């Protein structure tokens, strides 16, 4: 059974065509991450799925039912917003129970679901507080709690962690992963943080300019990108792109991941070091080959200084080739 | 208040300026109040003196109470002001929400049309309004005044409120929609509380002119039973003789209700629970 099926979904705001012919499937229990650069239409796609915006054309199917004409509250979804969007006039308990009261659930059911959710999210001590009396991380947990109590078929997260600091972000990321395991629910998660994408996803959907560029598991996308955009988007530091002419003949582009470059006295790439980042475990060397910037990620610690000349090599089977349109050549 | 951020000299200067301003603003009110308790001769001899055993007199208040039905005037003014404010805020907020929240054909034109009223004084249309009220039989009813004041207040209300409503987070409204709240509930329970300071501003802006207005009560509702306080006080101001005791007493009593309304609205100006809803 698929939790969500989109078939040729388009969305325009007047003249602006934001979503272009999007088709994808989310299996039951799957964790799907939408990634893409800012403005590519991730939030719009999520809002279309939620029913907050109407699709201009195409079909949206949730849990076997076509929902194009179903209002958001009846679609069996719950959404967590980037800005938390908690109700300021209600305390934490009120925020979590509003939707259930709206559905006319019995007192016992409401009580029990709030208890379960607040135990999961460690919110038991805060149930009587108002949103303004909570820290950012706590607010985010309340927002997640508000989604959990509804027991939706599909969770929608729109960049839920982008307002949190780095440490909290990592904790909450792990919490969300645990939550996914515990609830066994289907989730769609929007982010432009690729660590979040790689670590959380069963399946990643890469979007660009309102179009799906590629869909696959994180490792599929990493090892087997369909085009130059996907190759450059996933991985940090991102893939090096060099014109083929630099290494021999041809018009195509060669892509090499930073970790696939290694130091070799007879390597084909002669580069002048412009910057070194020593991270302890790794050393990132940013160097110039002619006018092209190249990043190499060397394992361990290296005594390399700026201005030095180095030679890099790579194994041929780790190099990707892209044609002038950015399509992968195999 | 945070002590570290306030040095005493700044605080003193600030308070000094504010106190000075308060004194200047309150002075006329103070003069009216003290003189309303003095005999006619004392008012003219020493306008700034406090009433003492000699000059103290309640004659003004007695005249006001005897002549005309002052409590009725009072009640009329209160009904007209409160009802007009209620309708201005209700309809203004609803129109503003529709304009800021929903994209429909002619949205912009509609907004401009509604805002146009800010620039055109409603009194220009007095004759037409009077004809309309005669035709509908509303002359000499409080409804005539309430309708006119509501129309007069709406343009600015829509203009100010729609600006504020645009700033209410979309995510919050969307969260409400996903939780199954109706558009009305979203409007009344989520949006209105967040624009309360703007509503209070609109209320204060509209309240004083309505309370003080003489023009429309005189033209549309001059009957004894629909007289407003301002109109009722006019009986003491004659072309040749003016009963200053009565005028000052009537004014003193007229200040009180506006003051109470003002306190109620200005409380609302203080943002309370709104912070922390969205970051
Ligand atoms: N109501 C609207 N009217 C017109 N254009 C819109 C509207 N909402 C979004 N857009 C446009 O649609 C495009 C996609 O917006 P969207 O918010 O989905 O981007 P996003 O991928 O979520 O970006 P980010 O990562 O910055 O959140 C943008 O170019 C935006 O300008
Ligand atoms: Mg977005």
PDB file of C-alpha atoms in Angstrom, chain A residues 41-303:
ATOM      1  CA  UNK A  41       9.213  24.624  -4.473  1.00  0.00           C
ATOM      2  CA  UNK A  42       9.665  22.247  -1.531  1.00  0.00           C
ATOM      3  CA  UNK A  43       7.306  24.094   0.793  1.00  0.00           C
ATOM      4  CA  UNK A  44       4.809  24.614  -1.999  1.00  0.00           C
ATOM      5  CA  UNK A  45       4.803  20.897  -2.754  1.00  0.00           C
ATOM      6  CA  UNK A  46       4.248  20.138   0.926  1.00  0.00           C
ATOM      7  CA  UNK A  47       1.384  22.627   1.094  1.00  0.00           C
ATOM      8  CA  UNK A  48      -0.193  21.081  -1.977  1.00  0.00           C
ATOM      9  CA  UNK A  49       0.018  17.645  -0.347  1.00  0.00           C
ATOM     10  CA  UNK A  50      -1.489  19.068   2.841  1.00  0.00           C
ATOM     11  CA  UNK A  51      -4.293  20.732   0.917  1.00  0.00           C
ATOM     12  CA  UNK A  52      -3.352  24.246   1.968  1.00  0.00           C
ATOM     13  CA  UNK A  53      -2.892  25.083  -1.714  1.00  0.00           C
ATOM     14  CA  UNK A  54      -4.852  23.547  -4.559  1.00  0.00           C
ATOM     15  CA  UNK A  55      -2.884  21.794  -7.260  1.00  0.00           C
ATOM     16  CA  UNK A  56      -3.386  23.454 -10.648  1.00  0.00           C
ATOM     17  CA  UNK A  57      -3.532  19.998 -12.201  1.00  0.00           C
ATOM     18  CA  UNK A  58      -2.626  16.423 -11.347  1.00  0.00           C
ATOM     19  CA  UNK A  59      -3.813  13.961  -8.755  1.00  0.00           C
ATOM     20  CA  UNK A  60      -2.973  13.618  -5.094  1.00  0.00           C
ATOM     21  CA  UNK A  61      -3.726  10.278  -3.543  1.00  0.00           C
ATOM     22  CA  UNK A  62      -3.302   9.630   0.168  1.00  0.00           C
ATOM     23  CA  UNK A  63      -3.723   6.106   1.472  1.00  0.00           C
ATOM     24  CA  UNK A  64      -5.641   4.946  -1.578  1.00  0.00           C
ATOM     25  CA  UNK A  65      -8.007   7.882  -1.663  1.00  0.00           C
ATOM     26  CA  UNK A  66      -7.920  10.787  -4.084  1.00  0.00           C
ATOM     27  CA  UNK A  67      -7.877  13.879  -1.906  1.00  0.00           C
ATOM     28  CA  UNK A  68      -7.768  16.765  -4.370  1.00  0.00           C
ATOM     29  CA  UNK A  69     -11.092  18.019  -3.049  1.00  0.00           C
ATOM     30  CA  UNK A  70     -10.686  16.984   0.590  1.00  0.00           C
ATOM     31  CA  UNK A  71      -9.968  19.782   3.121  1.00  0.00           C
ATOM     32  CA  UNK A  72      -6.643  19.629   5.010  1.00  0.00           C
ATOM     33  CA  UNK A  73      -8.121  18.444   8.279  1.00  0.00           C
ATOM     34  CA  UNK A  74      -9.719  15.404   6.651  1.00  0.00           C
ATOM     35  CA  UNK A  75      -6.695  14.217   4.711  1.00  0.00           C
ATOM     36  CA  UNK A  76      -5.202  12.226   7.537  1.00  0.00           C
ATOM     37  CA  UNK A  77      -2.069  14.325   7.625  1.00  0.00           C
ATOM     38  CA  UNK A  78      -0.324  16.413  10.253  1.00  0.00           C
ATOM     39  CA  UNK A  79       2.174  19.133   9.579  1.00  0.00           C
ATOM     40  CA  UNK A  80       5.032  20.598  11.561  1.00  0.00           C
ATOM     41  CA  UNK A  81       6.004  24.090  10.488  1.00  0.00           C
ATOM     42  CA  UNK A  82       9.380  25.741  10.400  1.00  0.00           C
ATOM     43  CA  UNK A  83       8.091  28.593  12.543  1.00  0.00           C
ATOM     44  CA  UNK A  84       6.416  26.200  15.062  1.00  0.00           C
ATOM     45  CA  UNK A  85       3.094  28.031  14.586  1.00  0.00           C
ATOM     46  CA  UNK A  86       1.876  27.224  18.092  1.00  0.00           C
ATOM     47  CA  UNK A  87      -1.385  28.808  19.206  1.00  0.00           C
ATOM     48  CA  UNK A  88      -0.277  31.654  21.465  1.00  0.00           C
ATOM     49  CA  UNK A  89      -3.461  31.732  23.515  1.00  0.00           C
ATOM     50  CA  UNK A  90      -3.385  28.048  24.439  1.00  0.00           C
ATOM     51  CA  UNK A  91      -1.018  26.237  26.749  1.00  0.00           C
ATOM     52  CA  UNK A  92       0.898  23.165  25.654  1.00  0.00           C
ATOM     53  CA  UNK A  93      -1.955  20.836  26.515  1.00  0.00           C
ATOM     54  CA  UNK A  94      -4.417  23.075  24.670  1.00  0.00           C
ATOM     55  CA  UNK A  95      -2.160  23.201  21.635  1.00  0.00           C
ATOM     56  CA  UNK A  96      -1.955  19.430  21.513  1.00  0.00           C
ATOM     57  CA  UNK A  97      -5.641  18.765  22.103  1.00  0.00           C
ATOM     58  CA  UNK A  98      -7.252  21.356  19.841  1.00  0.00           C
ATOM     59  CA  UNK A  99      -7.391  19.146  16.763  1.00  0.00           C
ATOM     60  CA  UNK A 100      -8.744  16.201  18.754  1.00  0.00           C
ATOM     61  CA  UNK A 101     -11.462  18.329  20.302  1.00  0.00           C
ATOM     62  CA  UNK A 102     -12.273  19.534  16.816  1.00  0.00           C
ATOM     63  CA  UNK A 103     -12.630  15.890  15.743  1.00  0.00           C
ATOM     64  CA  UNK A 104     -14.930  15.338  18.752  1.00  0.00           C
ATOM     65  CA  UNK A 105     -12.785  12.604  20.262  1.00  0.00           C
ATOM     66  CA  UNK A 106     -13.768  11.378  23.699  1.00  0.00           C
ATOM     67  CA  UNK A 107     -12.076  12.771  26.802  1.00  0.00           C
ATOM     68  CA  UNK A 108     -10.409   9.454  27.582  1.00  0.00           C
ATOM     69  CA  UNK A 109      -8.864   9.167  24.129  1.00  0.00           C
ATOM     70  CA  UNK A 110      -7.591  12.748  24.238  1.00  0.00           C
ATOM     71  CA  UNK A 111      -6.158  12.248  27.703  1.00  0.00           C
ATOM     72  CA  UNK A 112      -4.372   9.084  26.698  1.00  0.00           C
ATOM     73  CA  UNK A 113      -2.911  10.413  23.456  1.00  0.00           C
ATOM     74  CA  UNK A 114      -1.588  13.545  25.134  1.00  0.00           C
ATOM     75  CA  UNK A 115      -0.024  11.407  27.835  1.00  0.00           C
ATOM     76  CA  UNK A 116       1.671   9.160  25.280  1.00  0.00           C
ATOM     77  CA  UNK A 117       2.923  12.020  23.144  1.00  0.00           C
ATOM     78  CA  UNK A 118       4.208  14.077  26.034  1.00  0.00           C
ATOM     79  CA  UNK A 119       6.029  11.033  27.422  1.00  0.00           C
ATOM     80  CA  UNK A 120       7.682  10.419  24.058  1.00  0.00           C
ATOM     81  CA  UNK A 121       8.781  14.026  23.770  1.00  0.00           C
ATOM     82  CA  UNK A 122       9.602  14.700  27.434  1.00  0.00           C
ATOM     83  CA  UNK A 123       6.979  17.401  27.650  1.00  0.00           C
ATOM     84  CA  UNK A 124       5.219  16.147  30.770  1.00  0.00           C
ATOM     85  CA  UNK A 125       6.492  18.988  32.939  1.00  0.00           C
ATOM     86  CA  UNK A 126       5.456  21.689  30.499  1.00  0.00           C
ATOM     87  CA  UNK A 127       1.848  20.823  29.762  1.00  0.00           C
ATOM     88  CA  UNK A 128       0.477  23.864  31.571  1.00  0.00           C
ATOM     89  CA  UNK A 129       2.916  26.374  30.127  1.00  0.00           C
ATOM     90  CA  UNK A 130       2.191  28.799  27.326  1.00  0.00           C
ATOM     91  CA  UNK A 131       4.307  28.881  24.157  1.00  0.00           C
ATOM     92  CA  UNK A 132       5.905  32.160  25.186  1.00  0.00           C
ATOM     93  CA  UNK A 133       7.279  30.447  28.280  1.00  0.00           C
ATOM     94  CA  UNK A 134       9.137  27.740  26.375  1.00  0.00           C
ATOM     95  CA  UNK A 135      12.557  27.564  24.765  1.00  0.00           C
ATOM     96  CA  UNK A 136      12.950  27.082  21.031  1.00  0.00           C
ATOM     97  CA  UNK A 137      13.648  23.379  21.332  1.00  0.00           C
ATOM     98  CA  UNK A 138      10.677  22.853  23.616  1.00  0.00           C
ATOM     99  CA  UNK A 139       8.409  24.738  21.240  1.00  0.00           C
ATOM    100  CA  UNK A 140       9.564  22.549  18.410  1.00  0.00           C
ATOM    101  CA  UNK A 141       8.780  19.461  20.474  1.00  0.00           C
ATOM    102  CA  UNK A 142       5.303  20.801  21.229  1.00  0.00           C
ATOM    103  CA  UNK A 143       4.780  21.346  17.507  1.00  0.00           C
ATOM    104  CA  UNK A 144       5.803  17.742  16.886  1.00  0.00           C
ATOM    105  CA  UNK A 145       3.567  16.611  19.760  1.00  0.00           C
ATOM    106  CA  UNK A 146       0.645  18.432  18.223  1.00  0.00           C
ATOM    107  CA  UNK A 147       1.204  16.371  15.080  1.00  0.00           C
ATOM    108  CA  UNK A 148       1.656  13.046  16.901  1.00  0.00           C
ATOM    109  CA  UNK A 149      -1.585  13.163  18.901  1.00  0.00           C
ATOM    110  CA  UNK A 150      -3.608  13.186  15.715  1.00  0.00           C
ATOM    111  CA  UNK A 151      -2.165   9.802  14.709  1.00  0.00           C
ATOM    112  CA  UNK A 152      -2.008  10.819  11.057  1.00  0.00           C
ATOM    113  CA  UNK A 153      -1.296   8.493   8.172  1.00  0.00           C
ATOM    114  CA  UNK A 154       1.287  10.916   6.894  1.00  0.00           C
ATOM    115  CA  UNK A 155       3.509  13.397   8.711  1.00  0.00           C
ATOM    116  CA  UNK A 156       4.718  16.489   6.891  1.00  0.00           C
ATOM    117  CA  UNK A 157       7.730  18.345   8.276  1.00  0.00           C
ATOM    118  CA  UNK A 158       8.764  21.643   6.728  1.00  0.00           C
ATOM    119  CA  UNK A 159      12.339  22.372   7.777  1.00  0.00           C
ATOM    120  CA  UNK A 160      11.482  21.716  11.418  1.00  0.00           C
ATOM    121  CA  UNK A 161      15.007  22.097  12.713  1.00  0.00           C
ATOM    122  CA  UNK A 162      16.230  25.164  10.893  1.00  0.00           C
ATOM    123  CA  UNK A 163      15.542  27.481  13.843  1.00  0.00           C
ATOM    124  CA  UNK A 164      17.518  25.380  16.315  1.00  0.00           C
ATOM    125  CA  UNK A 165      21.192  25.638  17.162  1.00  0.00           C
ATOM    126  CA  UNK A 166      23.621  22.980  16.001  1.00  0.00           C
ATOM    127  CA  UNK A 167      23.686  20.809  19.143  1.00  0.00           C
ATOM    128  CA  UNK A 168      19.932  20.877  19.603  1.00  0.00           C
ATOM    129  CA  UNK A 169      19.478  20.186  15.941  1.00  0.00           C
ATOM    130  CA  UNK A 170      21.482  16.991  16.196  1.00  0.00           C
ATOM    131  CA  UNK A 171      19.520  15.828  19.271  1.00  0.00           C
ATOM    132  CA  UNK A 172      16.189  16.602  17.682  1.00  0.00           C
ATOM    133  CA  UNK A 173      17.283  14.863  14.504  1.00  0.00           C
ATOM    134  CA  UNK A 174      17.939  11.713  16.473  1.00  0.00           C
ATOM    135  CA  UNK A 175      14.615  12.154  18.262  1.00  0.00           C
ATOM    136  CA  UNK A 176      12.812  12.368  14.951  1.00  0.00           C
ATOM    137  CA  UNK A 177      14.551   9.227  13.728  1.00  0.00           C
ATOM    138  CA  UNK A 178      13.492   7.420  16.919  1.00  0.00           C
ATOM    139  CA  UNK A 179      10.009   8.766  16.545  1.00  0.00           C
ATOM    140  CA  UNK A 180       9.801   7.403  13.042  1.00  0.00           C
ATOM    141  CA  UNK A 181      10.845   3.998  14.311  1.00  0.00           C
ATOM    142  CA  UNK A 182       8.417   4.080  17.250  1.00  0.00           C
ATOM    143  CA  UNK A 183       5.403   5.310  15.284  1.00  0.00           C
ATOM    144  CA  UNK A 184       6.104   3.398  12.133  1.00  0.00           C
ATOM    145  CA  UNK A 185       4.328   6.171  10.230  1.00  0.00           C
ATOM    146  CA  UNK A 186       5.020   7.590   6.807  1.00  0.00           C
ATOM    147  CA  UNK A 187       6.860  10.872   6.928  1.00  0.00           C
ATOM    148  CA  UNK A 188       7.811  13.550   4.457  1.00  0.00           C
ATOM    149  CA  UNK A 189      10.532  15.848   5.573  1.00  0.00           C
ATOM    150  CA  UNK A 190      11.702  19.012   3.839  1.00  0.00           C
ATOM    151  CA  UNK A 191      15.183  20.310   4.438  1.00  0.00           C
ATOM    152  CA  UNK A 192      18.091  21.858   2.677  1.00  0.00           C
ATOM    153  CA  UNK A 193      20.519  20.470   5.186  1.00  0.00           C
ATOM    154  CA  UNK A 194      22.013  17.466   3.494  1.00  0.00           C
ATOM    155  CA  UNK A 195      23.237  15.849   6.705  1.00  0.00           C
ATOM    156  CA  UNK A 196      19.599  15.649   7.769  1.00  0.00           C
ATOM    157  CA  UNK A 197      18.675  14.309   4.360  1.00  0.00           C
ATOM    158  CA  UNK A 198      21.360  11.627   4.284  1.00  0.00           C
ATOM    159  CA  UNK A 199      20.916  10.464   7.872  1.00  0.00           C
ATOM    160  CA  UNK A 200      17.129  10.399   8.106  1.00  0.00           C
ATOM    161  CA  UNK A 201      15.912   9.368   4.712  1.00  0.00           C
ATOM    162  CA  UNK A 202      14.808   6.016   3.381  1.00  0.00           C
ATOM    163  CA  UNK A 203      14.337   7.835   0.128  1.00  0.00           C
ATOM    164  CA  UNK A 204      15.472  11.236  -1.057  1.00  0.00           C
ATOM    165  CA  UNK A 205      13.676  13.344  -3.637  1.00  0.00           C
ATOM    166  CA  UNK A 206      15.930  15.969  -5.149  1.00  0.00           C
ATOM    167  CA  UNK A 207      14.046  18.965  -6.515  1.00  0.00           C
ATOM    168  CA  UNK A 208      15.248  21.790  -8.679  1.00  0.00           C
ATOM    169  CA  UNK A 209      13.145  24.599 -10.107  1.00  0.00           C
ATOM    170  CA  UNK A 210       9.935  22.736  -9.357  1.00  0.00           C
ATOM    171  CA  UNK A 211      11.033  19.560 -11.097  1.00  0.00           C
ATOM    172  CA  UNK A 212      12.059  16.212  -9.642  1.00  0.00           C
ATOM    173  CA  UNK A 213      15.701  15.653 -10.558  1.00  0.00           C
ATOM    174  CA  UNK A 214      16.147  12.219  -9.044  1.00  0.00           C
ATOM    175  CA  UNK A 215      14.548   9.879  -6.516  1.00  0.00           C
ATOM    176  CA  UNK A 216      16.414   7.161  -4.665  1.00  0.00           C
ATOM    177  CA  UNK A 217      17.978   5.988  -1.438  1.00  0.00           C
ATOM    178  CA  UNK A 218      20.686   8.245  -0.038  1.00  0.00           C
ATOM    179  CA  UNK A 219      23.468   5.872  -1.147  1.00  0.00           C
ATOM    180  CA  UNK A 220      21.986   5.434  -4.614  1.00  0.00           C
ATOM    181  CA  UNK A 221      21.955   9.168  -5.106  1.00  0.00           C
ATOM    182  CA  UNK A 222      25.432   9.519  -3.687  1.00  0.00           C
ATOM    183  CA  UNK A 223      26.990   6.722  -5.680  1.00  0.00           C
ATOM    184  CA  UNK A 224      24.907   6.996  -8.770  1.00  0.00           C
ATOM    185  CA  UNK A 225      23.730  10.551  -9.400  1.00  0.00           C
ATOM    186  CA  UNK A 226      21.692  10.975 -12.567  1.00  0.00           C
ATOM    187  CA  UNK A 227      23.100  14.367 -13.380  1.00  0.00           C
ATOM    188  CA  UNK A 228      25.567  17.019 -12.431  1.00  0.00           C
ATOM    189  CA  UNK A 229      23.078  18.879 -10.227  1.00  0.00           C
ATOM    190  CA  UNK A 230      22.356  15.914  -7.983  1.00  0.00           C
ATOM    191  CA  UNK A 231      26.042  15.013  -7.879  1.00  0.00           C
ATOM    192  CA  UNK A 232      26.940  18.512  -6.767  1.00  0.00           C
ATOM    193  CA  UNK A 233      24.077  18.878  -4.342  1.00  0.00           C
ATOM    194  CA  UNK A 234      24.720  15.812  -2.192  1.00  0.00           C
ATOM    195  CA  UNK A 235      27.976  15.355  -0.362  1.00  0.00           C
ATOM    196  CA  UNK A 236      29.946  17.790   1.729  1.00  0.00           C
ATOM    197  CA  UNK A 237      32.314  19.224   0.682  1.00  0.00           C
ATOM    198  CA  UNK A 238      30.594  18.971  -2.658  1.00  0.00           C
ATOM    199  CA  UNK A 239      31.884  17.202  -5.745  1.00  0.00           C
ATOM    200  CA  UNK A 240      34.667  18.764  -7.812  1.00  0.00           C
ATOM    201  CA  UNK A 241      33.819  19.475 -11.411  1.00  0.00           C
ATOM    202  CA  UNK A 242      36.662  19.842 -13.885  1.00  0.00           C
ATOM    203  CA  UNK A 243      36.527  20.269 -17.638  1.00  0.00           C
ATOM    204  CA  UNK A 244      37.680  17.184 -19.449  1.00  0.00           C
ATOM    205  CA  UNK A 245      40.066  19.326 -21.448  1.00  0.00           C
ATOM    206  CA  UNK A 246      42.154  19.842 -18.361  1.00  0.00           C
ATOM    207  CA  UNK A 247      42.973  16.156 -18.182  1.00  0.00           C
ATOM    208  CA  UNK A 248      43.021  15.199 -21.844  1.00  0.00           C
ATOM    209  CA  UNK A 249      40.602  15.600 -24.697  1.00  0.00           C
ATOM    210  CA  UNK A 250      36.877  16.406 -24.771  1.00  0.00           C
ATOM    211  CA  UNK A 251      34.100  18.863 -23.937  1.00  0.00           C
ATOM    212  CA  UNK A 252      32.537  16.967 -21.050  1.00  0.00           C
ATOM    213  CA  UNK A 253      32.834  17.560 -17.346  1.00  0.00           C
ATOM    214  CA  UNK A 254      34.548  15.197 -14.956  1.00  0.00           C
ATOM    215  CA  UNK A 255      33.218  14.948 -11.412  1.00  0.00           C
ATOM    216  CA  UNK A 256      35.363  13.649  -8.581  1.00  0.00           C
ATOM    217  CA  UNK A 257      34.302  13.560  -4.940  1.00  0.00           C
ATOM    218  CA  UNK A 258      36.760  15.253  -2.561  1.00  0.00           C
ATOM    219  CA  UNK A 259      37.389  11.996  -0.699  1.00  0.00           C
ATOM    220  CA  UNK A 260      38.306  10.204  -3.917  1.00  0.00           C
ATOM    221  CA  UNK A 261      41.289  12.439  -4.554  1.00  0.00           C
ATOM    222  CA  UNK A 262      44.565  11.339  -3.016  1.00  0.00           C
ATOM    223  CA  UNK A 263      48.122  12.594  -2.996  1.00  0.00           C
ATOM    224  CA  UNK A 264      50.427  10.974  -5.568  1.00  0.00           C
ATOM    225  CA  UNK A 265      53.776  12.222  -6.806  1.00  0.00           C
ATOM    226  CA  UNK A 266      52.931  11.270 -10.381  1.00  0.00           C
ATOM    227  CA  UNK A 267      49.220  12.263 -10.265  1.00  0.00           C
ATOM    228  CA  UNK A 268      47.611  13.968 -13.260  1.00  0.00           C
ATOM    229  CA  UNK A 269      46.397  17.022 -11.338  1.00  0.00           C
ATOM    230  CA  UNK A 270      48.914  19.631 -10.344  1.00  0.00           C
ATOM    231  CA  UNK A 271      47.381  22.037  -7.888  1.00  0.00           C
ATOM    232  CA  UNK A 272      48.481  25.018  -5.830  1.00  0.00           C
ATOM    233  CA  UNK A 273      47.047  24.997  -2.304  1.00  0.00           C
ATOM    234  CA  UNK A 274      44.980  28.085  -1.519  1.00  0.00           C
ATOM    235  CA  UNK A 275      43.475  27.093   1.805  1.00  0.00           C
ATOM    236  CA  UNK A 276      43.721  24.249   4.315  1.00  0.00           C
ATOM    237  CA  UNK A 277      41.027  23.262   6.823  1.00  0.00           C
ATOM    238  CA  UNK A 278      42.388  21.003   9.540  1.00  0.00           C
ATOM    239  CA  UNK A 279      39.504  19.222  11.206  1.00  0.00           C
ATOM    240  CA  UNK A 280      41.580  16.735  13.214  1.00  0.00           C
ATOM    241  CA  UNK A 281      40.128  13.606  11.724  1.00  0.00           C
ATOM    242  CA  UNK A 282      40.209  14.965   8.206  1.00  0.00           C
ATOM    243  CA  UNK A 283      42.069  17.615   6.330  1.00  0.00           C
ATOM    244  CA  UNK A 284      40.282  19.556   3.621  1.00  0.00           C
ATOM    245  CA  UNK A 285      42.649  20.979   1.045  1.00  0.00           C
ATOM    246  CA  UNK A 286      41.296  23.659  -1.255  1.00  0.00           C
ATOM    247  CA  UNK A 287      43.603  24.097  -4.197  1.00  0.00           C
ATOM    248  CA  UNK A 288      43.657  25.622  -7.667  1.00  0.00           C
ATOM    249  CA  UNK A 289      44.206  23.627 -10.822  1.00  0.00           C
ATOM    250  CA  UNK A 290      44.788  26.370 -13.361  1.00  0.00           C
ATOM    251  CA  UNK A 291      41.731  28.498 -12.574  1.00  0.00           C
ATOM    252  CA  UNK A 292      39.562  25.709 -11.241  1.00  0.00           C
ATOM    253  CA  UNK A 293      39.073  25.281  -7.541  1.00  0.00           C
ATOM    254  CA  UNK A 294      39.428  21.721  -6.307  1.00  0.00           C
ATOM    255  CA  UNK A 295      38.679  20.389  -2.854  1.00  0.00           C
ATOM    256  CA  UNK A 296      40.375  17.267  -1.596  1.00  0.00           C
ATOM    257  CA  UNK A 297      39.439  15.569   1.612  1.00  0.00           C
ATOM    258  CA  UNK A 298      42.418  13.710   3.007  1.00  0.00           C
ATOM    259  CA  UNK A 299      42.048  11.295   5.852  1.00  0.00           C
ATOM    260  CA  UNK A 300      44.036  12.099   8.973  1.00  0.00           C
ATOM    261  CA  UNK A 301      46.347  15.017   9.617  1.00  0.00           C
ATOM    262  CA  UNK A 302      48.697  16.406   7.027  1.00  0.00           C
ATOM    263  CA  UNK A 303      51.363  19.065   7.222  1.00  0.00           C
TER     264      UNK A 303
END
